[in-house]
Amino acid sequence: MRIGVFCSGGDAPGMNACVRAVVRTAISEGHEVVGINRGYDGVIDGDFYQSCNEGMTMGLRSVSGWSKEGGAFLRSSRSSRFRTPEGRQQAAQTLQANQIDALIPIGGDGTLTGAIELAKIWDGQIVGCPGTIDNDLCGTDFTIGFSTAVQTATDAIDKIRDTAESHERMFLIEVMGRHSGYIAVHAAIACGAEIAAIPETPTDISGIIDYLKLLKIRGKDSIMMIVAEGDEVGDAATINRMLAENGCPFSTRTVVLGHLQRGGSPSPEDRLRATQMGLAAVRAIHDGQNGVMIGIKGEDTIATPFLEVINGKRAIPDHLLHLLDTMAN
Ligand code: F6P
């Protein structure tokens, strides 16, 4: 079989490790792998990764050392052309013309939604791997990139705590997570933050003010408030303004961590999970599966239909929210 692999949507640390696992597993089991550059744009254009010795197909050595590298060597994109029927038609034709039998897209919900649309007009197999720092997909405990993003956010927040203590300030630190508070909650617990604002729970400005006044009376010098970018009230700057208008008892500053969280060498957990998932994706294709995303639940590698992943709502476990509250109080 000829298997195409590509990265799509926001890049995530560990995507390279996943590609490496796909290439090594597929070749060792007698398949060919074509690396597709620039996500769905590359599928449309037939933009294939060129290996020095193997040309259009990737060789075992072409992915040497990839597991420790951040970013996406195959590049990534959020393809606007693929959102059009013409773009998808062109993609299907390109896959057919290059005798590609199966695809392994590595990405988040947008990537899997694209795969569902492609499957309507192309009869190859598609098995996805969850690559997004947001950890917002059902069908897996952890997505590729999440662990590294939490590590990066934690390092940054710890540093900010130092200066916050020196100046007896409150910091509102915005972390990524368009629709998800996973990075915010994990980083907040890891850093001993006092407050987290996330889209999954209501953010109550006057309740936060009361709480801050209480912390001030208790002698707290510095406050870390972690704000998920997708919080329903607004971003860190908006929440900061609202707190000021409502009598915030601390002097405040805001920091937006932004794309910093998407870069850097992947953590051991991300490398391991990405490798396990890449291998499982090839095996799933080999076994004839189609329209599923590989995930890891506990110790098991599982496959979940794309529609179930896309339609599901990934909640933050109550025990984590409770833990955050208990530690902050
Ligand atoms: O989906 C991953 C993510 O990093 C989100 O957390 C964030 O909202 C978004 O991508 C940013 O996307 P872009 O890089 O296109 O601005």
Short mmCIF file of C-alpha atoms and ligand atoms in Angstrom, two decimals:
data_model
loop_
_atom_site.label_atom_id
_atom_site.label_comp_id
_atom_site.label_asym_id
_atom_site.label_seq_id
_atom_site.Cartn_x
_atom_site.Cartn_y
_atom_site.Cartn_z
CA MET A 1 0.00 0.00 0.00
CA ARG A 2 1.02 3.61 -0.45
CA ILE A 3 0.20 5.68 2.66
CA GLY A 4 0.21 9.49 2.71
CA VAL A 5 0.95 11.25 6.01
CA PHE A 6 0.56 14.94 6.76
CA CYS A 7 0.23 17.50 9.58
CA SER A 8 -2.66 19.93 9.60
CA GLY A 9 -4.04 22.77 11.72
CA GLY A 10 -2.02 24.27 14.57
CA ASP A 11 1.34 22.51 14.82
CA ALA A 12 2.01 20.59 18.02
CA PRO A 13 5.24 19.28 19.58
CA GLY A 14 5.38 15.56 18.82
CA MET A 15 4.00 15.73 15.28
CA ASN A 16 7.45 14.89 13.91
CA ALA A 17 7.70 11.90 16.25
CA CYS A 18 4.34 10.69 14.94
CA VAL A 19 5.44 11.00 11.29
CA ARG A 20 8.63 9.12 12.13
CA ALA A 21 6.61 6.29 13.70
CA VAL A 22 4.31 6.13 10.68
CA VAL A 23 7.26 5.94 8.29
CA ARG A 24 9.21 3.35 10.25
CA THR A 25 6.21 1.13 10.98
CA ALA A 26 4.85 1.27 7.45
CA ILE A 27 8.18 0.48 5.80
CA SER A 28 8.92 -2.36 8.20
CA GLU A 29 5.54 -3.86 7.34
CA GLY A 30 6.06 -3.60 3.59
CA HIS A 31 4.22 -0.36 2.77
CA GLU A 32 5.36 2.86 1.09
CA VAL A 33 4.98 6.27 2.72
CA VAL A 34 4.56 9.62 1.01
CA GLY A 35 5.04 12.67 3.22
CA ILE A 36 2.66 15.43 2.19
CA ASN A 37 3.79 19.00 2.86
CA ARG A 38 1.58 21.87 4.14
CA GLY A 39 -1.48 19.89 5.28
CA TYR A 40 -4.55 19.83 3.03
CA ASP A 41 -2.97 22.49 0.80
CA GLY A 42 -0.27 19.95 -0.02
CA VAL A 43 -2.86 17.23 -0.67
CA ILE A 44 -4.53 19.53 -3.20
CA ASP A 45 -1.23 20.52 -4.88
CA GLY A 46 0.52 17.15 -4.67
CA ASP A 47 3.30 18.82 -2.68
CA PHE A 48 5.31 15.83 -1.50
CA TYR A 49 8.24 15.70 0.89
CA GLN A 50 11.37 14.87 -1.07
CA SER A 51 13.79 12.46 0.60
CA CYS A 52 17.37 12.74 -0.66
CA ASN A 53 17.71 9.06 -1.57
CA GLU A 54 14.13 7.87 -1.94
CA GLY A 55 12.58 10.73 -3.95
CA MET A 56 8.85 10.97 -3.43
CA THR A 57 8.61 8.15 -0.89
CA MET A 58 10.13 8.48 2.57
CA GLY A 59 12.90 6.12 3.66
CA LEU A 60 13.73 4.81 7.11
CA ARG A 61 16.64 7.24 7.42
CA SER A 62 14.66 10.25 6.19
CA VAL A 63 13.08 10.55 9.66
CA SER A 64 16.23 10.00 11.71
CA GLY A 65 16.25 12.20 14.80
CA TRP A 66 12.74 13.52 14.22
CA SER A 67 11.24 12.44 17.54
CA LYS A 68 13.05 15.10 19.55
CA GLU A 69 12.28 17.97 17.20
CA GLY A 70 9.56 20.59 17.68
CA GLY A 71 7.44 22.11 14.93
CA ALA A 72 6.31 20.12 11.89
CA PHE A 73 8.97 19.20 9.33
CA LEU A 74 6.16 18.42 6.87
CA ARG A 75 4.82 21.95 7.55
CA SER A 76 1.19 22.55 8.44
CA SER A 77 -1.66 24.74 7.26
CA ARG A 78 -5.26 25.68 7.86
CA SER A 79 -6.29 25.29 4.25
CA SER A 80 -9.02 27.63 3.09
CA ARG A 81 -9.00 25.99 -0.38
CA PHE A 82 -9.84 22.60 1.14
CA ARG A 83 -13.01 24.14 2.64
CA THR A 84 -14.38 24.52 -0.90
CA PRO A 85 -15.91 21.60 -2.88
CA GLU A 86 -13.51 22.41 -5.76
CA GLY A 87 -10.50 22.18 -3.45
CA ARG A 88 -11.61 18.85 -2.05
CA GLN A 89 -12.29 17.51 -5.54
CA GLN A 90 -8.79 18.51 -6.59
CA ALA A 91 -7.38 16.82 -3.47
CA ALA A 92 -9.19 13.56 -4.32
CA GLN A 93 -7.88 13.70 -7.89
CA THR A 94 -4.32 14.31 -6.69
CA LEU A 95 -4.48 11.33 -4.34
CA GLN A 96 -5.82 9.11 -7.11
CA ALA A 97 -3.26 10.31 -9.65
CA ASN A 98 -0.44 9.48 -7.24
CA GLN A 99 -1.84 6.05 -6.32
CA ILE A 100 -2.20 6.90 -2.67
CA ASP A 101 -4.35 4.23 -0.99
CA ALA A 102 -4.58 5.60 2.53
CA LEU A 103 -4.03 8.79 4.51
CA ILE A 104 -2.88 9.51 8.04
CA PRO A 105 -3.71 13.14 8.90
CA ILE A 106 -2.23 14.39 12.19
CA GLY A 107 -4.20 17.29 13.64
CA GLY A 108 -7.18 18.50 15.64
CA ASP A 109 -10.93 18.77 15.11
CA GLY A 110 -10.65 20.85 11.91
CA THR A 111 -8.35 18.23 10.42
CA LEU A 112 -10.73 15.39 11.25
CA THR A 113 -13.71 17.36 9.93
CA GLY A 114 -11.75 17.75 6.69
CA ALA A 115 -11.14 13.99 6.62
CA ILE A 116 -14.88 13.32 6.94
CA GLU A 117 -15.54 15.56 3.93
CA LEU A 118 -12.74 13.99 1.88
CA ALA A 119 -14.06 10.49 2.59
CA LYS A 120 -17.31 11.46 0.83
CA ILE A 121 -15.51 11.81 -2.52
CA TRP A 122 -12.39 9.65 -2.19
CA ASP A 123 -12.47 5.93 -1.54
CA GLY A 124 -9.10 5.46 0.19
CA GLN A 125 -8.76 4.70 3.89
CA ILE A 126 -8.25 7.52 6.40
CA VAL A 127 -6.98 6.96 9.94
CA GLY A 128 -6.17 10.11 11.94
CA CYS A 129 -3.87 10.86 14.86
CA PRO A 130 -4.82 13.56 17.42
CA GLY A 131 -2.27 16.36 17.11
CA THR A 132 -3.19 19.56 18.98
CA ILE A 133 -1.89 21.22 22.11
CA ASP A 134 -5.49 21.89 23.20
CA ASN A 135 -6.27 18.31 24.38
CA ASP A 136 -9.87 18.95 23.37
CA LEU A 137 -10.65 15.74 21.46
CA CYS A 138 -12.84 12.88 22.65
CA GLY A 139 -11.47 9.38 22.06
CA THR A 140 -8.12 9.94 23.73
CA ASP A 141 -6.88 10.90 27.18
CA PHE A 142 -4.12 13.05 25.73
CA THR A 143 -3.47 14.64 22.36
CA ILE A 144 0.01 14.98 20.87
CA GLY A 145 1.54 18.29 22.03
CA PHE A 146 -0.52 18.85 25.16
CA SER A 147 2.10 17.64 27.63
CA THR A 148 4.79 19.90 26.12
CA ALA A 149 2.47 22.91 26.04
CA VAL A 150 1.66 22.44 29.74
CA GLN A 151 5.37 22.13 30.49
CA THR A 152 6.13 25.34 28.59
CA ALA A 153 3.26 27.22 30.26
CA THR A 154 4.34 25.94 33.68
CA ASP A 155 7.95 27.10 33.17
CA ALA A 156 6.72 30.55 32.12
CA ILE A 157 4.22 30.92 34.96
CA ASP A 158 6.83 29.90 37.55
CA LYS A 159 9.06 32.70 36.28
CA ILE A 160 6.23 35.20 36.38
CA ARG A 161 5.50 34.18 39.99
CA ASP A 162 9.00 35.35 40.95
CA THR A 163 8.43 38.88 39.72
CA ALA A 164 4.84 38.89 41.01
CA GLU A 165 6.12 38.12 44.53
CA SER A 166 8.76 40.86 44.34
CA HIS A 167 6.22 43.50 43.41
CA GLU A 168 3.23 42.05 45.29
CA ARG A 169 1.23 41.95 42.09
CA MET A 170 -1.46 39.91 40.46
CA PHE A 171 -0.79 38.51 36.98
CA LEU A 172 -3.40 37.37 34.51
CA ILE A 173 -1.66 34.88 32.25
CA GLU A 174 -3.42 33.90 29.08
CA VAL A 175 -2.76 30.40 27.77
CA MET A 176 -3.97 28.76 24.55
CA GLY A 177 -7.12 26.69 24.23
CA ARG A 178 -9.61 28.10 21.76
CA HIS A 179 -12.54 26.14 23.19
CA SER A 180 -10.80 24.34 25.98
CA GLY A 181 -9.45 24.98 29.46
CA TYR A 182 -7.22 21.90 29.59
CA ILE A 183 -3.90 23.72 29.35
CA ALA A 184 -5.16 26.37 31.81
CA VAL A 185 -6.27 23.86 34.45
CA HIS A 186 -3.22 21.60 34.24
CA ALA A 187 -0.78 24.53 34.29
CA ALA A 188 -2.73 26.24 37.10
CA ILE A 189 -2.55 23.14 39.31
CA ALA A 190 1.12 22.60 38.48
CA CYS A 191 1.99 26.21 39.35
CA GLY A 192 -0.23 26.60 42.40
CA ALA A 193 -2.22 29.36 40.71
CA GLU A 194 -4.97 30.93 42.78
CA ILE A 195 -7.59 31.23 39.99
CA ALA A 196 -8.31 29.76 36.57
CA ALA A 197 -10.83 31.14 34.08
CA ILE A 198 -11.89 28.52 31.55
CA PRO A 199 -14.69 28.18 28.98
CA GLU A 200 -16.08 25.03 30.64
CA THR A 201 -17.16 26.85 33.83
CA PRO A 202 -18.76 30.30 34.31
CA THR A 203 -16.30 33.08 35.14
CA ASP A 204 -17.93 35.25 37.80
CA ILE A 205 -16.16 38.63 38.04
CA SER A 206 -17.77 39.78 41.29
CA GLY A 207 -17.12 36.36 42.87
CA ILE A 208 -13.45 36.65 41.85
CA ILE A 209 -13.26 40.16 43.39
CA ASP A 210 -14.67 38.86 46.70
CA TYR A 211 -12.18 36.02 46.64
CA LEU A 212 -9.26 38.38 45.89
CA LYS A 213 -10.29 40.61 48.81
CA LEU A 214 -10.29 37.57 51.07
CA LEU A 215 -6.84 36.53 49.85
CA LYS A 216 -5.57 40.07 50.45
CA ILE A 217 -6.85 39.97 54.05
CA ARG A 218 -5.14 36.60 54.49
CA GLY A 219 -1.86 38.23 53.53
CA LYS A 220 -1.37 36.87 50.01
CA ASP A 221 1.34 38.86 48.23
CA SER A 222 1.04 37.57 44.70
CA ILE A 223 -1.79 36.13 42.64
CA MET A 224 -1.58 34.02 39.51
CA MET A 225 -4.79 33.90 37.50
CA ILE A 226 -4.59 31.60 34.47
CA VAL A 227 -6.99 32.57 31.70
CA ALA A 228 -7.80 30.18 28.86
CA GLU A 229 -7.97 32.27 25.67
CA GLY A 230 -11.42 30.83 24.98
CA ASP A 231 -12.99 31.89 28.28
CA GLU A 232 -16.58 32.98 27.73
CA VAL A 233 -16.08 36.37 29.44
CA GLY A 234 -13.12 37.31 27.23
CA ASP A 235 -9.35 37.24 27.01
CA ALA A 236 -6.93 38.19 29.80
CA ALA A 237 -6.95 41.88 28.86
CA THR A 238 -10.76 42.00 28.95
CA ILE A 239 -10.96 40.21 32.28
CA ASN A 240 -8.24 42.47 33.68
CA ARG A 241 -10.26 45.53 32.66
CA MET A 242 -13.42 44.13 34.21
CA LEU A 243 -11.61 43.33 37.46
CA ALA A 244 -10.20 46.88 37.61
CA GLU A 245 -13.68 48.35 37.03
CA ASN A 246 -15.03 46.24 39.87
CA GLY A 247 -12.48 47.18 42.53
CA CYS A 248 -9.68 44.62 42.17
CA PRO A 249 -7.57 44.90 45.37
CA PHE A 250 -4.27 44.03 43.60
CA SER A 251 -2.08 45.88 41.15
CA THR A 252 -2.25 43.76 37.98
CA ARG A 253 -0.33 42.94 34.80
CA THR A 254 -1.29 40.66 31.92
CA VAL A 255 0.91 38.26 29.95
CA VAL A 256 -0.17 36.37 26.82
CA LEU A 257 1.91 33.22 26.35
CA GLY A 258 0.53 32.64 22.84
CA HIS A 259 2.42 30.59 20.27
CA LEU A 260 5.34 30.04 22.61
CA GLN A 261 3.26 27.09 23.83
CA ARG A 262 3.31 25.43 20.42
CA GLY A 263 7.08 25.36 20.03
CA GLY A 264 10.01 23.54 21.55
CA SER A 265 11.29 20.02 21.82
CA PRO A 266 8.45 17.61 22.70
CA SER A 267 8.31 16.19 26.22
CA PRO A 268 9.04 12.47 26.70
CA GLU A 269 5.28 11.85 27.13
CA ASP A 270 4.48 13.52 23.83
CA ARG A 271 7.25 11.62 22.03
CA LEU A 272 6.04 8.34 23.48
CA ARG A 273 2.34 8.89 22.76
CA ALA A 274 3.05 10.22 19.27
CA THR A 275 5.14 7.14 18.51
CA GLN A 276 2.50 4.76 19.88
CA MET A 277 -0.23 6.49 17.90
CA GLY A 278 1.76 6.61 14.67
CA LEU A 279 2.39 2.89 14.88
CA ALA A 280 -1.25 2.17 15.73
CA ALA A 281 -2.45 4.26 12.79
CA VAL A 282 -0.43 2.19 10.32
CA ARG A 283 -1.63 -1.05 11.93
CA ALA A 284 -5.23 0.17 11.73
CA ILE A 285 -4.84 0.86 8.02
CA HIS A 286 -3.21 -2.52 7.54
CA ASP A 287 -6.23 -4.09 9.29
CA GLY A 288 -8.67 -2.34 6.94
CA GLN A 289 -10.01 0.30 9.36
CA ASN A 290 -11.31 3.57 7.97
CA GLY A 291 -12.72 6.86 9.28
CA VAL A 292 -11.27 6.52 12.76
CA MET A 293 -8.93 8.46 15.01
CA ILE A 294 -6.31 6.66 17.07
CA GLY A 295 -6.23 7.57 20.74
CA ILE A 296 -4.79 6.35 24.01
CA LYS A 297 -7.11 5.62 26.94
CA GLY A 298 -5.31 4.42 30.03
CA GLU A 299 -2.90 1.78 28.79
CA ASP A 300 -4.91 0.99 25.67
CA THR A 301 -4.56 2.27 22.13
CA ILE A 302 -8.04 2.61 20.70
CA ALA A 303 -9.75 3.78 17.49
CA THR A 304 -12.82 6.06 17.59
CA PRO A 305 -14.99 7.02 14.58
CA PHE A 306 -14.31 10.58 13.38
CA LEU A 307 -17.95 11.59 13.88
CA GLU A 308 -17.89 10.50 17.51
CA VAL A 309 -14.71 12.52 18.08
CA ILE A 310 -16.06 15.62 16.35
CA ASN A 311 -19.50 15.54 17.96
CA GLY A 312 -18.32 14.70 21.46
CA LYS A 313 -17.70 17.35 24.10
CA ARG A 314 -14.55 16.87 26.12
CA ALA A 315 -15.23 18.00 29.67
CA ILE A 316 -12.61 18.87 32.28
CA PRO A 317 -12.90 16.23 35.02
CA ASP A 318 -14.55 17.60 38.18
CA HIS A 319 -11.80 16.16 40.35
CA LEU A 320 -9.24 18.45 38.66
CA LEU A 321 -11.40 21.54 39.21
CA HIS A 322 -11.91 20.50 42.81
CA LEU A 323 -8.16 19.97 43.25
CA LEU A 324 -7.44 23.45 41.91
CA ASP A 325 -9.96 25.03 44.29
CA THR A 326 -8.77 23.06 47.30
CA MET A 327 -5.13 23.96 46.74
CA ALA A 328 -5.90 27.64 46.07
CA ASN A 329 -7.97 27.96 49.24
O1 F6P B 1 -5.57 24.58 17.90
C1 F6P B 1 -4.39 24.87 18.52
C2 F6P B 1 -4.26 26.36 18.75
O2 F6P B 1 -2.95 26.60 19.23
C3 F6P B 1 -5.28 26.97 19.70
O3 F6P B 1 -4.97 26.78 21.05
C4 F6P B 1 -5.26 28.41 19.28
O4 F6P B 1 -6.47 29.06 19.56
C5 F6P B 1 -5.06 28.33 17.80
O5 F6P B 1 -4.42 27.09 17.55
C6 F6P B 1 -4.24 29.44 17.20
O6 F6P B 1 -4.18 29.25 15.83
P1 F6P B 1 -3.27 30.08 14.84
O7 F6P B 1 -1.86 29.59 14.98
O8 F6P B 1 -3.83 29.76 13.49
O9 F6P B 1 -3.39 31.50 15.23
#
